[in-house]
Amino acid sequence: MAILIPLVFLFSYFFIRKVWFQLRKIRTVGTIERIELGYIRPNLILPEVKVYYKYYFQSGLYFGSGYLNLSDFLPNQEFHVHMGLGENPILYTADSEIITEEHIEHYLLSKGGSVFLYLDPIEPYHSRIDSVNLNSITVPSDLL
């Protein structure tokens, strides 16, 4: 019994701390800088990509990285990825065949160029990717 009471206090402290940190998270938008495919050599491509992003918060520019599935960039679309000749990745979608990692990165960036992030306002350099923003973020121009 003497050990049980300190353990209850310890677990309640960690639970309250976790809830407090989750409640103070802010959801914001970050722009994708680069997308990198995941490989298991010699010839396997992972179904997830590493996303490098940047975001502005208060008066600073912050950078981060995280992982997303390929299916997050291509919702409601069937695709197939494999290694071709010369260790070049090939992405097959319903309407196209995309060869080389640079072209696949450009294709995925055209589908979703930004991500939704959760960040801590006390430590804004700690961020976590929530999802891909598939809507285009554009500013209308009156110059044309």
Coordinates of N, CA and C in Angstrom, one line a residue:
M1 N 0.8 -1.2 0.0 CA 0.0 0.0 0.0 C 0.9 1.3 0.0
A2 N 2.0 1.2 0.7 CA 2.9 2.3 0.7 C 3.5 2.7 -0.6
I3 N 3.6 1.7 -1.5 CA 4.1 1.9 -2.8 C 3.0 2.3 -3.8
L4 N 1.8 1.9 -3.5 CA 0.7 2.2 -4.4 C 0.4 3.7 -4.5
I5 N 0.4 4.4 -3.4 CA 0.0 5.8 -3.4 C 1.0 6.6 -4.2
P6 N 2.3 6.5 -4.0 CA 3.2 7.3 -4.9 C 3.1 6.9 -6.3
L7 N 2.8 5.7 -6.7 CA 2.6 5.3 -8.1 C 1.4 5.9 -8.7
V8 N 0.3 6.0 -7.9 CA -0.9 6.7 -8.4 C -0.6 8.2 -8.6
F9 N 0.1 8.8 -7.7 CA 0.5 10.2 -7.9 C 1.4 10.4 -9.2
L10 N 2.3 9.5 -9.3 CA 3.2 9.6 -10.5 C 2.4 9.4 -11.8
F11 N 1.6 8.4 -11.9 CA 0.8 8.2 -13.1 C -0.2 9.3 -13.4
S12 N -0.8 9.9 -12.3 CA -1.7 11.0 -12.6 C -0.9 12.2 -13.0
Y13 N 0.3 12.4 -12.5 CA 1.1 13.5 -13.0 C 1.4 13.4 -14.5
F14 N 1.9 12.2 -14.9 CA 2.2 12.0 -16.3 C 1.0 12.1 -17.2
F15 N -0.2 11.7 -16.7 CA -1.4 11.8 -17.5 C -1.8 13.2 -17.7
I16 N -1.8 14.0 -16.6 CA -2.2 15.4 -16.7 C -1.2 16.2 -17.5
R17 N 0.1 15.9 -17.4 CA 1.1 16.5 -18.2 C 0.9 16.2 -19.7
K18 N 0.5 15.0 -20.1 CA 0.3 14.6 -21.5 C -0.9 15.4 -22.0
V19 N -2.0 15.4 -21.2 CA -3.2 16.1 -21.6 C -2.9 17.6 -21.8
W20 N -2.2 18.2 -20.9 CA -1.9 19.6 -21.0 C -1.1 19.9 -22.2
F21 N -0.1 19.1 -22.5 CA 0.7 19.4 -23.7 C -0.1 19.2 -25.0
Q22 N -1.0 18.3 -25.0 CA -1.8 18.1 -26.2 C -2.8 19.2 -26.4
L23 N -3.3 19.8 -25.3 CA -4.3 20.9 -25.4 C -3.7 22.2 -25.9
R24 N -2.4 22.4 -25.7 CA -1.8 23.6 -26.1 C -1.2 23.6 -27.5
K25 N -1.4 22.5 -28.2 CA -0.8 22.4 -29.6 C -1.6 23.3 -30.5
I26 N -0.9 23.9 -31.5 CA -1.5 24.8 -32.5 C -1.4 24.1 -33.9
R27 N -2.5 24.2 -34.6 CA -2.5 23.6 -36.0 C -2.2 24.7 -37.0
T28 N -1.2 24.5 -37.8 CA -0.8 25.5 -38.8 C -0.4 24.9 -40.1
V29 N -0.1 25.7 -41.1 CA 0.3 25.1 -42.4 C 1.8 25.4 -42.6
G30 N 2.4 24.4 -43.2 CA 3.8 24.4 -43.6 C 4.0 24.1 -45.1
T31 N 4.9 24.7 -45.7 CA 5.2 24.3 -47.1 C 6.2 23.2 -47.3
I32 N 6.0 22.4 -48.2 CA 6.9 21.2 -48.4 C 8.1 21.7 -49.2
E33 N 9.3 21.4 -48.7 CA 10.5 21.8 -49.4 C 11.0 20.7 -50.3
R34 N 10.9 19.4 -49.8 CA 11.5 18.3 -50.5 C 10.8 17.0 -50.1
I35 N 10.6 16.1 -51.0 CA 10.1 14.8 -50.7 C 11.1 13.7 -51.1
E36 N 11.3 12.8 -50.2 CA 12.4 11.8 -50.4 C 11.7 10.4 -50.3
L37 N 11.9 9.6 -51.3 CA 11.4 8.2 -51.2 C 12.2 7.4 -50.3
G38 N 11.5 6.4 -49.6 CA 12.2 5.4 -48.7 C 12.6 4.2 -49.5
Y39 N 13.8 3.7 -49.3 CA 14.3 2.5 -50.0 C 14.8 1.5 -49.0
I40 N 14.6 0.2 -49.3 CA 15.3 -0.9 -48.7 C 16.1 -1.5 -49.8
R41 N 17.4 -1.4 -49.8 CA 18.2 -1.9 -50.9 C 18.2 -3.4 -50.9
P42 N 18.2 -4.0 -52.0 CA 18.6 -3.6 -53.3 C 17.4 -3.1 -54.2
N43 N 16.2 -3.6 -53.9 CA 15.1 -3.2 -54.9 C 13.7 -3.1 -54.3
L44 N 13.6 -2.6 -53.1 CA 12.3 -2.4 -52.5 C 12.1 -0.9 -52.2
I45 N 10.9 -0.4 -52.5 CA 10.6 1.0 -52.2 C 9.5 0.9 -51.2
L46 N 9.6 1.7 -50.1 CA 8.7 1.7 -49.0 C 7.4 2.6 -49.4
P47 N 6.3 2.3 -48.9 CA 5.1 3.0 -49.2 C 5.0 4.3 -48.5
E48 N 6.0 4.8 -47.9 CA 6.0 6.1 -47.2 C 7.2 7.0 -47.7
V49 N 7.0 8.3 -47.6 CA 8.0 9.2 -48.0 C 8.4 10.1 -46.9
K50 N 9.6 10.6 -46.9 CA 10.1 11.5 -45.9 C 9.9 12.9 -46.4
V51 N 9.2 13.8 -45.7 CA 8.8 15.1 -46.1 C 9.6 16.1 -45.3
Y52 N 10.3 17.0 -46.0 CA 11.0 18.1 -45.4 C 10.2 19.4 -45.6
Y53 N 9.9 20.1 -44.6 CA 9.0 21.2 -44.7 C 9.5 22.4 -43.9
K54 N 8.9 23.6 -44.2 CA 9.2 24.8 -43.4 C 7.9 25.5 -43.0
Y55 N 8.0 26.2 -41.9 CA 6.8 26.9 -41.5 C 7.2 28.2 -40.7
Y56 N 6.3 29.2 -40.8 CA 6.5 30.4 -40.1 C 5.7 30.4 -38.8
F57 N 6.3 30.9 -37.7 CA 5.5 31.0 -36.5 C 6.1 32.2 -35.7
Q58 N 5.2 33.1 -35.4 CA 5.5 34.4 -34.7 C 6.5 35.1 -35.5
S59 N 7.7 35.3 -35.1 CA 8.7 36.0 -35.9 C 9.8 35.1 -36.4
G60 N 9.6 33.8 -36.5 CA 10.7 33.0 -36.9 C 10.3 32.0 -38.0
L61 N 11.3 31.5 -38.7 CA 11.2 30.5 -39.7 C 11.8 29.2 -39.1
Y62 N 11.0 28.1 -39.2 CA 11.4 26.8 -38.6 C 11.3 25.8 -39.7
F63 N 12.2 24.8 -39.5 CA 12.2 23.6 -40.5 C 12.0 22.4 -39.7
G64 N 11.4 21.4 -40.4 CA 11.1 20.1 -39.8 C 11.1 19.0 -40.8
S65 N 10.9 17.8 -40.4 CA 10.7 16.7 -41.3 C 9.9 15.6 -40.6
G66 N 9.2 14.8 -41.4 CA 8.4 13.8 -40.9 C 8.0 12.8 -42.0
Y67 N 7.3 11.8 -41.7 CA 6.9 10.8 -42.7 C 5.4 10.8 -43.0
L68 N 5.1 10.6 -44.3 CA 3.7 10.4 -44.7 C 3.6 9.3 -45.7
N69 N 2.5 8.7 -45.8 CA 2.3 7.6 -46.8 C 2.1 8.2 -48.2
L70 N 2.5 7.4 -49.2 CA 2.2 7.9 -50.6 C 0.7 8.0 -50.8
S71 N -0.1 7.2 -50.2 CA -1.5 7.3 -50.4 C -2.1 8.6 -49.9
D72 N -1.4 9.3 -49.0 CA -1.9 10.6 -48.5 C -1.8 11.6 -49.7
F73 N -0.8 11.5 -50.5 CA -0.7 12.4 -51.7 C -1.6 12.0 -52.8
L74 N -2.0 10.8 -52.9 CA -2.8 10.2 -54.0 C -4.1 9.6 -53.5
P75 N -5.0 10.4 -52.9 CA -6.2 9.7 -52.3 C -7.1 9.3 -53.5
N76 N -7.8 8.2 -53.2 CA -8.8 7.6 -54.2 C -8.2 7.3 -55.5
Q77 N -6.9 7.0 -55.5 CA -6.2 6.7 -56.7 C -5.3 5.5 -56.5
E78 N -5.4 4.5 -57.5 CA -4.5 3.4 -57.4 C -3.2 3.7 -58.0
F79 N -2.1 3.2 -57.3 CA -0.8 3.4 -57.8 C 0.1 2.2 -57.5
H80 N 1.2 2.2 -58.2 CA 2.2 1.1 -58.0 C 3.6 1.7 -58.1
V81 N 4.4 1.3 -57.2 CA 5.8 1.8 -57.2 C 6.8 0.7 -57.2
H82 N 7.8 0.7 -58.0 CA 8.8 -0.3 -58.0 C 10.1 0.2 -58.6
M83 N 11.2 -0.5 -58.4 CA 12.5 -0.2 -59.0 C 12.6 -0.7 -60.4
G84 N 13.0 0.2 -61.3 CA 13.2 -0.2 -62.7 C 14.6 -0.4 -63.0
L85 N 15.0 -0.4 -64.2 CA 16.3 -0.6 -64.6 C 17.2 0.5 -64.1
G86 N 18.4 0.2 -63.8 CA 19.3 1.3 -63.3 C 19.0 1.8 -62.0
E87 N 18.2 1.1 -61.2 CA 17.8 1.5 -59.8 C 17.0 2.8 -59.8
N88 N 16.2 3.1 -60.9 CA 15.4 4.2 -60.9 C 14.0 3.8 -60.5
P89 N 13.4 4.6 -59.5 CA 12.0 4.2 -59.1 C 11.0 4.6 -60.2
I90 N 10.0 3.8 -60.3 CA 8.9 4.1 -61.3 C 7.6 4.1 -60.6
L91 N 6.8 5.2 -60.8 CA 5.5 5.3 -60.2 C 4.4 5.2 -61.3
Y92 N 3.6 4.2 -61.1 CA 2.5 4.0 -62.1 C 1.2 4.5 -61.4
T93 N 0.5 5.4 -62.1 CA -0.8 5.8 -61.6 C -1.8 5.5 -62.7
A94 N -3.1 5.8 -62.5 CA -4.1 5.5 -63.5 C -3.9 6.2 -64.9
D95 N -3.3 7.4 -64.8 CA -3.1 8.1 -66.1 C -1.7 8.3 -66.5
S96 N -0.7 7.9 -65.7 CA 0.7 8.2 -66.2 C 1.7 7.2 -65.6
E97 N 2.9 7.3 -66.1 CA 4.0 6.5 -65.6 C 5.2 7.5 -65.4
I98 N 5.6 7.6 -64.2 CA 6.6 8.6 -63.8 C 7.9 7.9 -63.4
I99 N 9.0 8.3 -64.1 CA 10.3 7.6 -63.9 C 11.2 8.6 -63.2
T100 N 12.1 8.2 -62.4 CA 13.1 8.9 -61.6 C 12.5 9.6 -60.3
E101 N 13.3 9.7 -59.3 CA 12.9 10.2 -58.0 C 12.5 11.7 -58.2
E102 N 13.2 12.4 -59.0 CA 13.0 13.9 -59.1 C 11.6 14.1 -59.8
H103 N 11.3 13.3 -60.8 CA 10.0 13.5 -61.4 C 8.8 13.0 -60.5
I104 N 9.1 12.0 -59.7 CA 8.0 11.5 -58.7 C 7.8 12.6 -57.7
E105 N 8.9 13.2 -57.2 CA 8.8 14.3 -56.2 C 8.0 15.5 -56.8
H106 N 8.3 15.9 -58.0 CA 7.6 17.0 -58.7 C 6.1 16.6 -58.8
Y107 N 5.8 15.4 -59.2 CA 4.4 14.9 -59.3 C 3.7 15.0 -58.0
L108 N 4.3 14.5 -56.9 CA 3.7 14.5 -55.6 C 3.5 16.0 -55.1
L109 N 4.5 16.8 -55.4 CA 4.4 18.2 -55.0 C 3.2 18.9 -55.7
S110 N 3.0 18.5 -57.0 CA 1.9 19.1 -57.7 C 0.5 18.7 -57.1
K111 N 0.5 17.5 -56.5 CA -0.7 17.0 -55.9 C -1.0 17.7 -54.5
G112 N 0.1 17.9 -53.7 CA -0.1 18.6 -52.4 C 1.2 19.3 -52.1
G113 N 1.2 20.6 -52.1 CA 2.4 21.4 -51.8 C 2.6 21.8 -50.4
S114 N 1.7 21.5 -49.6 CA 1.8 22.0 -48.2 C 1.2 20.9 -47.2
V115 N 1.6 21.0 -46.0 CA 1.1 20.1 -45.0 C 0.5 20.8 -43.8
F116 N -0.4 20.2 -43.1 CA -0.9 20.7 -41.8 C 0.0 20.1 -40.7
L117 N 0.4 21.0 -39.8 CA 1.3 20.7 -38.7 C 0.6 21.0 -37.3
Y118 N 1.1 20.2 -36.4 CA 0.8 20.6 -35.0 C 2.1 21.0 -34.4
L119 N 2.1 22.2 -33.7 CA 3.3 22.6 -33.1 C 3.0 23.2 -31.7
D120 N 4.0 23.2 -30.9 CA 4.0 23.6 -29.5 C 4.3 25.1 -29.5
P121 N 3.4 26.0 -29.0 CA 3.8 27.4 -29.0 C 4.9 27.8 -28.1
I122 N 5.2 27.0 -27.0 CA 6.3 27.3 -26.1 C 7.6 26.9 -26.8
E123 N 7.6 25.7 -27.5 CA 8.8 25.3 -28.2 C 8.4 25.1 -29.7
P124 N 8.4 26.1 -30.5 CA 7.9 26.0 -31.8 C 8.7 25.2 -32.8
Y125 N 9.9 24.8 -32.4 CA 10.8 24.0 -33.2 C 10.4 22.5 -33.1
H126 N 9.5 22.2 -32.2 CA 8.9 20.8 -32.1 C 7.6 20.8 -32.9
S127 N 7.6 20.1 -34.0 CA 6.4 20.1 -34.8 C 6.1 18.6 -35.2
R128 N 4.9 18.4 -35.6 CA 4.5 17.0 -36.0 C 3.5 17.2 -37.2
I129 N 3.7 16.4 -38.3 CA 2.8 16.5 -39.4 C 1.5 15.8 -39.1
D130 N 0.4 16.5 -39.4 CA -0.9 15.9 -39.3 C -1.4 15.3 -40.6
S131 N -1.4 16.0 -41.7 CA -1.9 15.5 -42.9 C -1.4 16.4 -44.1
V132 N -1.6 16.0 -45.3 CA -1.2 16.7 -46.5 C -2.4 17.7 -46.8
N133 N -2.1 18.9 -47.2 CA -3.1 19.9 -47.6 C -3.2 19.7 -49.1
L134 N -4.3 19.0 -49.6 CA -4.5 18.8 -51.0 C -5.1 19.9 -51.7
N135 N -5.5 21.0 -51.0 CA -6.1 22.2 -51.6 C -5.0 23.1 -52.0
S136 N -5.1 23.7 -53.2 CA -4.1 24.6 -53.6 C -4.2 25.9 -52.8
I137 N -3.0 26.4 -52.4 CA -2.9 27.7 -51.7 C -2.3 28.7 -52.7
T138 N -3.2 29.5 -53.3 CA -2.8 30.5 -54.3 C -3.3 31.9 -53.9
V139 N -2.7 32.8 -54.4 CA -3.1 34.2 -54.2 C -3.5 34.8 -55.5
P140 N -4.7 35.3 -55.6 CA -5.1 35.9 -56.9 C -4.3 37.1 -57.3
S141 N -3.9 37.3 -58.5 CA -3.1 38.4 -58.9 C -3.9 39.3 -59.8
D142 N -3.9 40.6 -59.4 CA -4.6 41.6 -60.2 C -3.7 42.2 -61.3
L143 N -2.4 41.7 -61.4 CA -1.5 42.3 -62.3 C -1.7 41.9 -63.7
L144 N -2.5 40.8 -63.9 CA -2.6 40.3 -65.3 C -3.7 41.1 -66.1

